[in-house]
XYZ file of C-alpha atoms in Angstrom:
769
model
C 0.000 0.000 0.000
C 1.308 3.443 -0.910
C 1.577 5.862 1.995
C -0.587 8.916 1.264
C 1.247 12.192 0.919
C 0.750 14.772 3.644
C -1.498 17.585 2.452
C 0.108 20.947 3.227
C -1.703 24.191 3.853
C -0.933 27.132 1.582
C 1.321 28.648 4.261
C 3.161 25.360 4.799
C 3.569 24.872 1.048
C 4.948 28.404 0.713
C 7.424 27.808 3.520
C 8.439 24.450 2.027
C 9.079 25.933 -1.407
C 10.998 28.896 0.000
C 13.108 26.649 2.220
C 14.014 24.270 -0.612
C 14.949 27.153 -2.904
C 17.014 28.708 -0.093
C 18.986 25.481 0.371
C 19.462 24.957 -3.382
C 20.410 28.417 -4.659
C 22.684 30.207 -5.425
C 25.032 27.581 -3.945
C 24.011 24.145 -2.724
C 23.849 23.886 1.050
C 24.607 26.555 3.647
C 28.294 26.288 4.529
C 31.674 26.268 2.769
C 35.362 25.994 3.652
C 37.493 28.973 2.648
C 41.230 29.640 3.075
C 42.185 32.293 5.624
C 45.646 33.047 4.201
C 46.696 34.456 0.823
C 47.831 31.952 -1.808
C 48.788 34.348 -4.555
C 52.440 33.553 -5.274
C 55.188 30.964 -4.899
C 56.244 32.250 -1.477
C 52.691 31.940 -0.125
C 52.573 28.366 -1.396
C 55.894 27.518 0.235
C 54.636 28.855 3.568
C 51.174 27.285 3.381
C 52.438 23.886 2.297
C 55.787 22.299 1.634
C 58.406 23.116 2.819
C 57.248 25.829 5.281
C 54.370 23.858 6.777
C 56.878 21.412 8.268
C 57.972 24.009 10.809
C 54.435 24.358 12.130
C 54.155 20.555 12.317
C 57.387 20.242 14.285
C 56.418 23.040 16.668
C 53.113 21.296 17.455
C 54.862 17.954 17.879
C 57.123 19.562 20.462
C 54.292 21.454 22.191
C 50.725 20.290 21.321
C 49.257 23.441 22.876
C 50.638 25.407 19.912
C 48.002 23.807 17.685
C 45.730 26.612 18.887
C 48.199 29.153 17.459
C 49.218 27.485 14.214
C 45.972 25.800 13.104
C 42.245 26.556 13.066
C 41.590 23.950 15.778
C 41.150 26.574 18.489
C 38.174 28.042 16.611
C 36.684 24.860 15.173
C 33.663 22.993 16.526
C 32.287 19.723 15.225
C 28.486 19.540 15.142
C 27.933 15.789 15.386
C 24.750 13.734 14.953
C 23.541 10.285 14.047
C 20.118 11.632 13.042
C 18.100 9.698 15.610
C 16.192 12.677 17.070
C 16.181 15.470 14.485
C 14.018 18.426 15.556
C 10.471 17.104 15.885
C 11.011 14.774 12.915
C 12.362 11.831 14.915
C 14.790 9.214 13.626
C 15.180 10.356 10.017
C 18.823 9.333 9.726
C 22.100 11.241 9.467
C 21.842 12.225 5.802
C 18.386 13.740 6.183
C 19.605 15.522 9.301
C 22.487 17.213 7.481
C 20.566 20.442 6.659
C 19.989 20.965 10.389
C 23.676 20.489 11.146
C 24.671 22.924 8.408
C 22.168 25.376 9.847
C 23.741 25.002 13.267
C 27.080 25.753 11.661
C 25.658 28.970 10.197
C 24.483 30.075 13.650
C 27.882 29.368 15.209
C 29.575 31.392 12.504
C 27.127 34.283 12.341
C 26.620 34.794 16.053
C 30.095 34.051 17.400
C 32.560 33.723 14.506
C 33.156 30.023 15.202
C 33.977 27.714 12.292
C 32.168 24.388 12.064
C 32.529 20.990 10.477
C 29.149 19.280 10.387
C 29.661 15.544 10.913
C 26.811 13.117 10.235
C 27.541 9.561 11.359
C 25.695 6.457 10.116
C 25.985 4.639 13.435
C 23.505 3.933 16.236
C 25.625 1.833 18.583
C 26.557 4.190 21.464
C 29.971 2.653 22.090
C 30.912 2.803 18.421
C 29.750 6.402 18.275
C 31.957 7.260 21.240
C 34.945 5.652 19.501
C 34.332 7.494 16.232
C 33.798 10.904 17.845
C 36.714 10.503 20.238
C 39.012 9.780 17.291
C 38.234 13.277 15.962
C 39.816 15.047 18.939
C 42.997 16.100 17.067
C 40.834 17.893 14.478
C 38.379 19.768 16.667
C 38.518 22.370 19.396
C 35.076 21.376 20.691
C 32.167 19.034 20.028
C 28.489 19.986 19.881
C 26.374 16.835 20.024
C 23.108 17.368 18.229
C 19.840 15.481 17.694
C 20.902 12.168 19.298
C 18.016 10.411 21.021
C 17.738 9.712 24.725
C 18.891 7.836 26.690
C 21.892 7.121 24.443
C 22.787 10.829 24.351
C 23.473 10.832 28.110
C 25.822 7.875 27.853
C 27.633 9.218 24.782
C 28.192 12.634 26.322
C 29.393 11.182 29.631
C 31.859 8.818 27.963
C 33.226 11.555 25.688
C 33.702 13.899 28.639
C 35.671 11.188 30.406
C 37.968 10.626 27.432
C 38.448 14.000 25.756
C 40.314 17.159 26.709
C 38.105 19.452 24.655
C 34.633 20.829 25.437
C 31.725 18.470 24.757
C 28.236 19.991 24.856
C 24.917 18.382 24.009
C 22.885 21.439 23.071
C 19.507 19.688 23.097
C 20.125 19.057 26.790
C 22.222 21.871 28.154
C 21.259 24.723 25.822
C 17.596 24.308 26.684
C 18.515 23.868 30.354
C 20.512 27.085 30.497
C 17.805 29.277 28.939
C 14.950 27.736 30.921
C 16.966 28.037 34.145
C 17.470 31.752 33.452
C 13.714 32.090 32.921
C 13.133 30.206 36.192
C 15.390 32.536 38.196
C 13.751 35.661 36.818
C 10.245 34.248 37.041
C 10.683 33.379 40.709
C 12.122 36.827 41.384
C 9.006 38.413 39.881
C 6.629 36.159 41.815
C 8.535 36.560 45.071
C 9.115 32.834 45.585
C 12.193 31.068 46.969
C 13.795 28.539 44.664
C 14.276 26.021 47.479
C 10.563 26.093 48.343
C 8.854 25.755 44.944
C 7.157 22.624 43.666
C 8.181 21.735 40.108
C 5.915 19.648 37.850
C 7.591 18.318 34.709
C 6.016 16.946 31.538
C 8.605 14.943 29.635
C 11.573 12.888 30.774
C 13.823 13.012 27.724
C 17.246 14.562 27.340
C 16.090 18.175 27.471
C 13.774 17.709 30.463
C 16.356 15.807 32.504
C 19.062 18.366 31.765
C 16.734 21.266 32.644
C 15.805 19.720 35.969
C 19.413 18.784 36.777
C 20.485 22.388 36.331
C 17.502 23.748 38.245
C 18.344 21.419 41.116
C 21.909 22.668 41.054
C 20.580 26.237 41.288
C 18.520 25.384 44.371
C 15.331 23.499 43.489
C 15.009 20.630 45.969
C 14.994 17.210 44.369
C 12.141 16.053 46.617
C 10.021 18.902 45.199
C 10.368 17.655 41.603
C 7.557 15.555 40.104
C 8.329 14.261 36.631
C 6.076 12.547 34.108
C 7.005 10.555 31.032
C 4.664 9.033 28.450
C 3.529 6.422 31.012
C 2.771 8.863 33.798
C 4.506 9.989 36.980
C 7.931 8.594 37.848
C 6.841 6.972 41.123
C 8.250 4.304 43.416
C 5.807 1.581 42.318
C 6.550 1.779 38.595
C 7.193 -1.749 37.276
C 8.770 -0.799 33.964
C 12.527 -0.447 33.847
C 13.627 3.182 34.110
C 17.003 4.291 32.818
C 19.503 5.857 35.181
C 18.678 9.449 34.182
C 15.024 8.982 35.198
C 15.604 6.959 38.363
C 17.004 9.906 40.294
C 13.659 11.695 39.981
C 11.444 8.830 41.165
C 9.136 9.971 43.984
C 7.300 8.110 46.716
C 3.865 9.476 45.859
C 0.315 8.438 45.145
C 0.177 10.815 42.162
C -0.085 9.010 38.840
C -0.909 11.609 36.198
C 0.300 15.013 35.111
C -2.922 16.522 36.440
C -2.123 15.046 39.851
C 1.357 16.590 40.086
C 0.430 19.934 38.536
C -2.001 20.559 41.423
C -0.468 23.231 43.706
C 2.731 23.310 41.608
C 4.574 26.645 41.495
C 6.388 25.840 38.262
C 5.462 23.768 35.212
C 8.237 22.662 32.869
C 7.165 21.129 29.580
C 9.564 19.347 27.241
C 6.995 16.977 25.795
C 4.172 17.524 23.333
C 1.428 19.940 22.371
C -1.664 20.427 24.478
C -0.853 18.191 27.456
C -1.336 21.035 29.951
C -4.989 22.044 30.086
C -6.639 25.198 31.357
C -8.175 23.181 34.199
C -4.712 22.021 35.273
C -3.431 25.591 35.243
C -6.329 26.675 37.460
C -5.212 24.076 40.007
C -1.644 25.402 40.234
C -0.311 27.494 43.115
C -0.712 31.291 43.110
C 1.371 33.192 40.510
C 2.483 30.063 38.645
C 5.414 30.035 36.219
C 4.738 27.976 33.077
C 7.642 26.971 30.818
C 5.869 25.289 27.882
C 8.757 24.481 25.576
C 7.383 21.928 23.098
C 7.920 23.083 19.500
C 6.339 24.169 17.278
C 3.191 23.852 19.412
C 3.646 24.294 23.184
C 2.052 22.235 25.933
C -0.379 25.120 26.352
C -0.818 28.351 24.429
C -0.037 31.472 26.492
C -3.458 33.002 25.831
C -5.170 29.838 27.093
C -3.022 29.760 30.225
C -3.623 33.444 30.954
C -7.350 33.124 30.436
C -7.379 30.377 33.053
C -4.957 32.118 35.397
C -4.326 35.836 34.758
C -1.573 35.782 37.400
C 0.591 33.261 35.537
C 3.850 33.938 33.693
C 4.413 31.946 30.498
C 7.468 31.175 28.369
C 7.473 29.067 25.193
C 9.854 28.088 22.429
C 7.989 30.222 19.882
C 9.170 33.549 18.487
C 5.649 34.938 18.143
C 5.094 35.074 21.915
C 7.015 36.877 24.650
C 9.701 34.993 26.589
C 11.063 32.753 23.842
C 13.325 30.005 25.195
C 15.756 29.750 22.279
C 19.047 27.854 22.497
C 20.769 30.395 20.259
C 20.804 32.626 23.355
C 23.660 30.540 24.706
C 25.392 27.861 22.630
C 27.474 30.131 20.344
C 28.693 32.184 23.287
C 29.423 29.391 25.723
C 31.623 27.800 23.034
C 33.211 31.201 22.282
C 34.312 31.572 25.905
C 35.351 27.917 26.166
C 37.464 27.970 22.990
C 39.127 31.301 23.754
C 40.146 30.158 27.239
C 41.316 26.750 26.010
C 38.820 24.967 28.248
C 39.224 21.200 28.385
C 35.537 20.725 29.164
C 32.378 22.655 29.933
C 31.852 22.570 33.665
C 28.722 23.115 35.716
C 30.233 26.420 36.854
C 30.476 27.568 33.223
C 26.835 26.670 32.597
C 25.709 28.464 35.757
C 27.709 31.543 34.731
C 25.849 31.484 31.418
C 22.501 31.194 33.207
C 23.185 34.164 35.458
C 24.380 36.420 32.628
C 21.275 35.701 30.567
C 19.072 36.362 33.582
C 20.857 39.623 34.377
C 20.775 40.872 30.781
C 16.974 40.735 30.859
C 17.116 43.339 33.643
C 19.439 45.682 31.756
C 18.233 48.601 29.665
C 16.997 47.404 26.293
C 19.498 48.022 23.485
C 18.787 50.132 20.390
C 18.576 47.114 18.086
C 16.018 45.349 20.264
C 13.985 48.538 20.660
C 14.083 49.059 16.867
C 12.734 45.557 16.321
C 9.743 46.152 18.579
C 8.677 49.787 18.016
C 6.093 51.124 20.432
C 6.483 48.119 22.736
C 7.802 48.895 26.196
C 10.289 46.173 27.021
C 11.476 46.117 30.556
C 12.054 43.302 33.016
C 8.695 41.813 33.908
C 6.222 38.990 33.157
C 6.438 39.649 29.403
C 10.219 40.054 29.354
C 11.853 37.320 31.429
C 14.785 36.625 29.127
C 16.568 38.667 26.436
C 15.651 38.572 22.781
C 17.681 36.015 20.772
C 19.387 38.658 18.599
C 20.504 40.950 21.435
C 24.131 41.542 20.417
C 25.169 42.072 24.040
C 24.833 38.345 24.719
C 28.314 37.582 23.408
C 29.819 40.490 25.360
C 28.420 39.136 28.633
C 28.351 35.361 28.268
C 31.719 34.620 26.634
C 33.796 36.521 29.261
C 31.740 35.030 32.105
C 32.251 31.519 30.712
C 35.975 32.142 30.213
C 36.279 33.357 33.828
C 34.337 30.361 35.127
C 36.613 28.044 33.121
C 39.656 29.601 34.768
C 38.074 29.573 38.237
C 37.156 25.893 37.890
C 40.662 25.003 36.722
C 39.872 23.804 33.194
C 41.258 26.769 31.203
C 44.569 25.944 29.519
C 44.817 29.536 28.230
C 43.185 31.590 30.993
C 42.304 35.129 29.952
C 44.094 37.582 32.230
C 42.450 40.811 31.048
C 38.734 40.100 30.768
C 37.908 43.719 29.944
C 40.285 43.685 26.970
C 38.778 40.351 25.930
C 35.297 41.852 26.116
C 36.443 44.716 23.895
C 37.825 42.238 21.365
C 34.421 40.578 21.139
C 32.886 43.788 19.812
C 33.984 42.701 16.340
C 31.242 40.075 16.392
C 28.530 42.536 17.367
C 28.383 44.481 14.094
C 29.867 41.964 11.668
C 27.442 39.066 12.046
C 25.522 39.853 8.869
C 22.317 39.747 10.939
C 21.796 43.452 11.279
C 18.711 43.428 9.009
C 16.883 41.292 11.532
C 15.762 44.186 13.783
C 14.428 45.932 10.677
C 12.360 42.871 9.726
C 11.028 42.547 13.252
C 10.007 46.210 13.248
C 8.308 45.833 9.861
C 6.279 42.862 11.119
C 4.907 44.928 13.980
C 3.120 47.339 11.657
C 3.215 46.270 7.974
C 2.961 49.332 5.721
C 1.453 49.909 2.274
C 4.492 49.794 -0.015
C 4.037 50.443 -3.723
C 6.329 48.617 -6.161
C 6.727 50.594 -9.397
C 8.120 47.703 -11.468
C 5.325 45.239 -10.770
C 5.914 43.346 -14.000
C 9.480 42.428 -13.018
C 9.769 38.875 -11.693
C 12.135 40.045 -8.936
C 9.434 42.353 -7.638
C 6.822 39.617 -7.586
C 9.143 37.178 -5.832
C 10.006 39.861 -3.276
C 6.301 40.571 -2.756
C 5.629 36.906 -2.053
C 8.519 36.723 0.420
C 7.414 39.977 2.022
C 3.930 38.548 2.527
C 5.336 35.321 3.962
C 7.511 37.372 6.322
C 4.527 39.533 7.273
C 6.426 42.780 6.620
C 4.347 44.529 3.961
C 0.914 45.321 2.522
C 1.966 45.395 -1.144
C 0.709 47.585 -3.948
C 1.939 46.487 -7.388
C 1.891 48.696 -10.475
C 1.587 46.670 -13.668
C -0.674 45.617 -16.495
C -2.945 42.879 -15.142
C -2.399 40.434 -17.994
C 1.395 40.817 -17.851
C 1.504 40.506 -14.067
C -0.647 37.339 -14.226
C 1.666 35.885 -16.870
C 4.777 36.633 -14.802
C 3.221 35.074 -11.694
C 2.337 31.904 -13.596
C 5.754 31.662 -15.244
C 7.531 32.053 -11.905
C 5.275 29.488 -10.218
C 4.173 31.958 -7.542
C 0.967 31.727 -5.520
C 0.125 35.442 -5.567
C -3.442 36.521 -6.291
C -4.149 40.137 -7.328
C -6.803 41.738 -5.187
C -6.256 39.129 -2.493
C -2.551 39.142 -1.678
C -1.787 42.562 -3.120
C -3.445 45.631 -4.582
C -2.875 45.870 -8.328
C -2.735 49.281 -10.004
C -3.110 49.201 -13.786
C -0.902 51.973 -15.255
C -3.185 52.104 -18.318
C -6.481 52.506 -16.458
C -7.085 53.590 -12.871
C -9.923 55.830 -11.617
C -7.490 57.791 -9.443
C -5.372 58.942 -12.367
C -7.425 62.082 -12.937
C -6.579 63.330 -9.453
C -2.974 62.183 -9.917
C -2.629 64.169 -13.143
C -4.125 67.252 -11.522
C -1.777 66.910 -8.552
C 1.244 66.570 -10.842
C 0.190 69.622 -12.830
C -0.023 71.650 -9.600
C 3.515 70.511 -8.688
C 5.121 71.114 -12.104
C 2.865 73.708 -13.699
C 5.403 76.507 -13.238
C 8.079 74.339 -14.832
C 6.249 74.356 -18.169
C 4.245 71.168 -17.613
C 0.747 71.681 -19.088
C -2.326 69.641 -18.019
C -1.980 67.488 -21.140
C 1.747 67.005 -20.525
C 1.000 66.064 -16.926
C -1.514 63.453 -18.102
C 1.012 62.015 -20.566
C 3.797 61.924 -17.961
C 1.668 60.108 -15.376
C 0.528 57.443 -17.838
C 4.082 56.998 -19.114
C 5.922 56.513 -15.800
C 5.168 53.926 -13.126
C 7.647 55.670 -10.816
C 5.705 58.907 -11.158
C 2.475 57.054 -10.324
C 4.142 55.502 -7.252
C 5.491 58.876 -6.113
C 2.040 60.454 -6.420
C 0.480 57.573 -4.494
C 2.862 58.267 -1.609
C 2.354 62.033 -1.764
C -1.456 61.742 -1.838
C -1.610 59.159 0.973
C -2.563 56.098 -1.082
C 0.707 54.402 -0.064
C 3.122 54.735 2.851
C 6.322 54.210 0.889
C 7.682 53.172 -2.493
C 10.362 51.183 -4.296
C 11.448 51.748 -7.890
C 14.533 51.574 -10.095
C 14.751 47.938 -11.228
C 14.393 49.142 -14.822
C 15.837 52.302 -16.340
C 18.230 55.049 -15.255
C 18.653 55.926 -11.589
C 18.568 59.666 -12.272
C 15.225 59.445 -14.080
C 13.576 57.731 -11.133
C 15.264 60.086 -8.676
C 13.906 63.121 -10.521
C 10.312 62.003 -9.981
C 10.915 61.266 -6.286
C 12.577 64.659 -5.805
C 9.833 66.540 -7.682
C 6.811 64.809 -6.149
C 7.769 63.552 -2.679
C 10.318 66.257 -2.024
C 12.730 66.863 0.842
C 12.375 66.249 4.524
C 12.010 69.416 6.570
C 15.378 70.925 7.392
C 17.249 68.985 4.678
C 18.815 70.740 1.694
C 19.208 67.768 -0.651
C 18.937 64.035 -1.252
C 21.778 61.535 -1.017
C 22.292 57.782 -1.362
C 23.771 55.427 1.205
C 24.751 51.822 0.489
C 25.352 49.207 3.178
C 27.698 46.229 2.915
C 27.853 43.415 5.481
C 31.211 41.783 4.843
C 32.919 39.037 6.837
C 35.027 41.492 8.810
C 33.235 44.805 8.449
C 29.802 46.349 8.264
C 30.190 49.469 6.139
C 27.878 52.273 5.024
C 29.180 54.216 2.007
C 27.933 57.663 0.863
C 27.118 59.349 -1.444
C 26.975 56.578 -4.026
C 24.373 57.848 -6.538
C 23.095 61.415 -6.154
C 25.597 64.267 -5.703
C 28.387 64.338 -8.264
C 30.755 66.666 -6.411
C 29.180 67.619 -3.066
C 30.442 70.621 -1.117
C 31.800 70.387 2.411
C 28.415 71.582 3.706
C 26.601 68.876 1.729
C 29.005 66.189 2.946
C 28.402 67.276 6.530
C 24.640 66.993 6.028
C 24.982 63.603 4.292
C 27.066 62.306 7.197
C 24.397 63.467 9.648
C 21.627 61.690 7.713
C 23.780 58.549 7.526
C 24.310 58.639 11.298
C 20.528 58.705 11.860
C 20.076 55.726 9.545
C 22.841 53.656 11.137
C 21.443 54.283 14.591
C 18.119 52.813 13.548
C 19.924 49.535 12.799
C 21.019 49.405 16.439
C 24.642 50.219 15.549
C 26.909 52.879 17.018
C 27.881 55.225 14.164
C 31.563 55.986 13.590
C 32.293 58.349 10.708
C 35.405 58.616 8.534
C 35.773 61.398 5.927
C 37.933 59.734 3.280
C 40.530 61.312 1.016
C 43.841 60.677 -0.706
C 45.214 62.883 2.086
C 46.087 61.795 5.615
C 45.458 64.416 8.306
C 46.774 67.370 6.318
C 49.370 65.582 4.188
C 47.864 67.234 1.071
C 46.562 70.740 0.423
C 44.676 69.885 -2.749
C 41.089 71.206 -2.927
C 39.461 67.786 -2.384
C 41.546 67.196 0.756
C 40.667 70.619 2.140
C 36.991 69.941 1.379
C 36.966 66.696 3.374
C 38.816 68.374 6.261
C 36.242 71.190 6.317
C 33.364 68.679 6.192
C 34.811 66.872 9.185
C 35.136 70.123 11.138
C 31.530 71.102 10.377
C 30.293 67.664 11.350
C 32.180 67.691 14.653
C 30.579 71.040 15.473
C 27.131 69.750 14.508
C 27.321 66.301 16.161
C 30.090 66.457 18.797
C 28.908 63.254 20.507
C 29.482 61.135 17.381
C 32.945 59.682 16.852
C 34.289 61.077 13.578
C 37.570 62.070 11.993
C 39.223 62.943 8.710
C 40.458 63.620 6.249
C 42.042 60.166 6.109
C 42.915 57.368 3.734
C 40.780 54.241 3.441
C 43.051 51.897 5.392
C 43.181 54.346 8.293
C 39.374 54.348 8.510
C 39.394 50.609 9.206
C 42.557 50.395 11.321
C 43.066 52.232 14.582
C 46.771 51.338 14.573
C 47.251 53.046 11.195
C 45.518 56.181 12.475
C 47.518 56.178 15.673
C 50.786 56.083 13.767
C 49.797 59.320 12.009
C 47.729 61.098 14.661
C 47.560 59.614 18.175
C 44.971 62.225 19.163
C 42.467 61.020 16.545
C 38.849 61.466 17.646
C 37.841 58.107 16.163
C 38.313 54.758 17.917
C 38.151 51.246 16.524
C 36.781 50.783 13.006
C 34.682 53.361 11.171
C 31.376 52.071 9.793
C 30.267 55.192 7.869
C 32.588 56.147 5.010
C 31.984 59.586 3.496
C 33.651 59.886 0.073
C 34.651 63.148 -1.647
C 32.541 62.607 -4.783
C 30.079 60.293 -6.461
C 32.684 58.503 -8.584
C 34.781 57.527 -5.574
C 31.803 56.348 -3.520
C 30.167 54.369 -6.313
C 33.403 52.716 -7.394
C 34.325 51.763 -3.816
C 30.906 50.248 -3.161
C 30.817 48.199 -6.350
C 34.376 46.916 -5.978
C 33.720 45.833 -2.386
C 30.419 44.258 -3.425
C 32.200 42.031 -5.926
C 35.351 41.261 -3.913
C 33.937 40.977 -0.397
C 32.806 37.360 -0.637
C 29.125 36.620 -0.022
C 28.444 39.819 1.896
C 24.903 41.196 2.006
C 24.236 44.540 0.343
C 21.401 46.872 1.264
C 20.559 49.936 -0.760
C 20.749 52.386 -2.256
C 19.074 53.924 0.800
C 17.737 57.316 -0.208
C 18.467 59.897 2.490
C 16.575 63.128 3.005
C 13.229 62.378 1.329
C 10.004 63.561 2.950
C 8.568 60.014 2.895
C 10.002 56.499 2.611
C 11.126 56.200 -1.016
C 14.081 54.280 -2.392
C 15.486 54.002 -5.903
C 17.058 50.593 -6.550
C 19.349 49.686 -9.441
C 18.865 47.206 -12.311
C 21.429 44.853 -10.710
C 19.336 44.432 -7.548
C 18.660 40.833 -6.547
C 15.435 39.507 -5.033
C 17.203 39.398 -1.693
C 18.061 43.077 -1.918
C 14.510 43.993 -2.940
C 13.206 42.105 0.120
C 15.680 43.882 2.405
C 14.714 47.250 0.960
C 11.029 46.378 1.324
C 11.551 45.875 5.048
C 13.556 49.084 5.279
C 10.875 51.035 3.421
C 8.210 49.572 5.701
C 9.921 51.054 8.754
C 10.786 54.218 6.853
C 8.934 56.513 9.220
C 11.835 55.992 11.617
C 14.353 56.967 8.966
C 12.573 59.986 7.506
C 11.649 61.848 10.653
C 14.149 64.080 12.484
C 15.526 62.761 15.761
């Protein structure tokens, strides 16, 4: 008999298709191995390989600790699985689990700069797995066990810890335990309960549940107050089935037999089981001010709204991103490995895990950062029932957790390279804060909070339609598409999209729309004194989709616009300038392009608008760029670039950049800025210090102001092509009275999506601070 195929909903089908395309294109898979040293000539080759490599080999043979200096081992983690417990998919095997392991590698790299080998092993025998993984010790600086079923995962981890002198961490256990323990500490603080007095009811007795309870017990929960249930009911003293060692330590002498029995009068519920097992009636029976950690994914043991309806005094955390208090392992695993690797830890101790717990708990009480605030506009986030733990993309996590873990490693005697100056180490970690390539995420989160009406001028372009579909799936936009209905329908069918005009998006026909009469009249009022007659206005409106889009924004039929995928940039810009106009207090428009490279996040201006801006214009452009960068949650640092280095040239362009810097410093004295300087000095503090120790710029500049359009445009395009797989965002139009951006014909779907999100939150970027 043929097994029937699962019928997917439209949303599930859309996610499936998008995920498969993401994994397939433009390169297969999600990770790659790249050299970190130049190999451009014979000398490089002789150093990288024979004969020079022999000296590194001999040095390591003499002192194995030098492997951390001469190889990548000190920054290399193996993500290892046998595919027996992959996500909620179960035992699907190691090959099918490979996309998850590659994804874990991406998170390690993006969040903490850690390189990863994903290792999928076709072996289920625990002892054989231990032998295989242990044999990899010379290759790896740490091992992240992933998606290995219980109870074998406990045995495998324990045996590897006994044998290896590198950190071994089973994230399914300890990552979940660390985040949920932080939520427990903060939840009990809010409810005024003592950790050694609370009753804990647990649904689930797998790897995650056991690890969570173990850590909670270490933090002060009394073992005799823990009541755990597996699929057969309560772990009680009269159970006749054989319980594995991990469960036996939580067996209770009790008459309780069901989850409902143990939840009665419980202060805390911990769920690591399955959807819907905790009912509203059970929640009503809990102790006053209960804390509910419902961590089953994607559907929790109880929905927060159901729990709160039953008990308004409860506090709820889940594993979902669409509710407050998301328990997400990415809050800890990249950073605990960062601290462990940097300190040369031989293992991850309980003290290191506890340090991680306490830093996460404390960060939730700190003032919310700009990037988190930008992602949740209008939402007051302060420590409380709806904000127990930090948001997963809070960049301060690495700055707090990695140093705390490194210190705990040293204090517990497992650090082979203890970090003496933790403050200097913390400063060094700043490089990961702005260079993760994730800085668009706050913008997307903000766009989801209040999707805006964005009009797409080139609605017949397949890139636009694909971006519209992604924008709808992401929940960031209410799209308006300008295009001929028959052509748009043809493009949708050819691309295999599921978009429906009038349902998923508003379609404006440039050949026939009842609003065009008012649009033509409005355009004539704007341009009548520039020789544009009523008939000419009518012709211009019907001839230009960008003009239609600009008028829609001006007249309130749209909140923002995107154009420029077809045609000349200047032609599109002219319509935006004429119709939408300038923001109050701004003298002109400018273009800013963003590049997220492996080592740097850079904003380059002015790349498209002003051919040879004056010092006054450059000062204004820098100020507008600063406002934009701040809305990404980044600290702006401005460099005014030139061929000259702090007065080394008296040519007019050098004097112009020097004057622009002086004006900017007077206008925004609190912003770090300096110039005129050469490009390498903008990115290297040591280069600047060798020329001018009193420079008013520290670290690496992220806003580069160029002397003219040619220089800025050339720099951006060269970096775009030579900077690896860096993300580009832009051109971002600065100074317009409403959110409006002119793209370029080379824009990819990815860039259109990014700019859609940016346009959707454009009210932040177009209003004065």
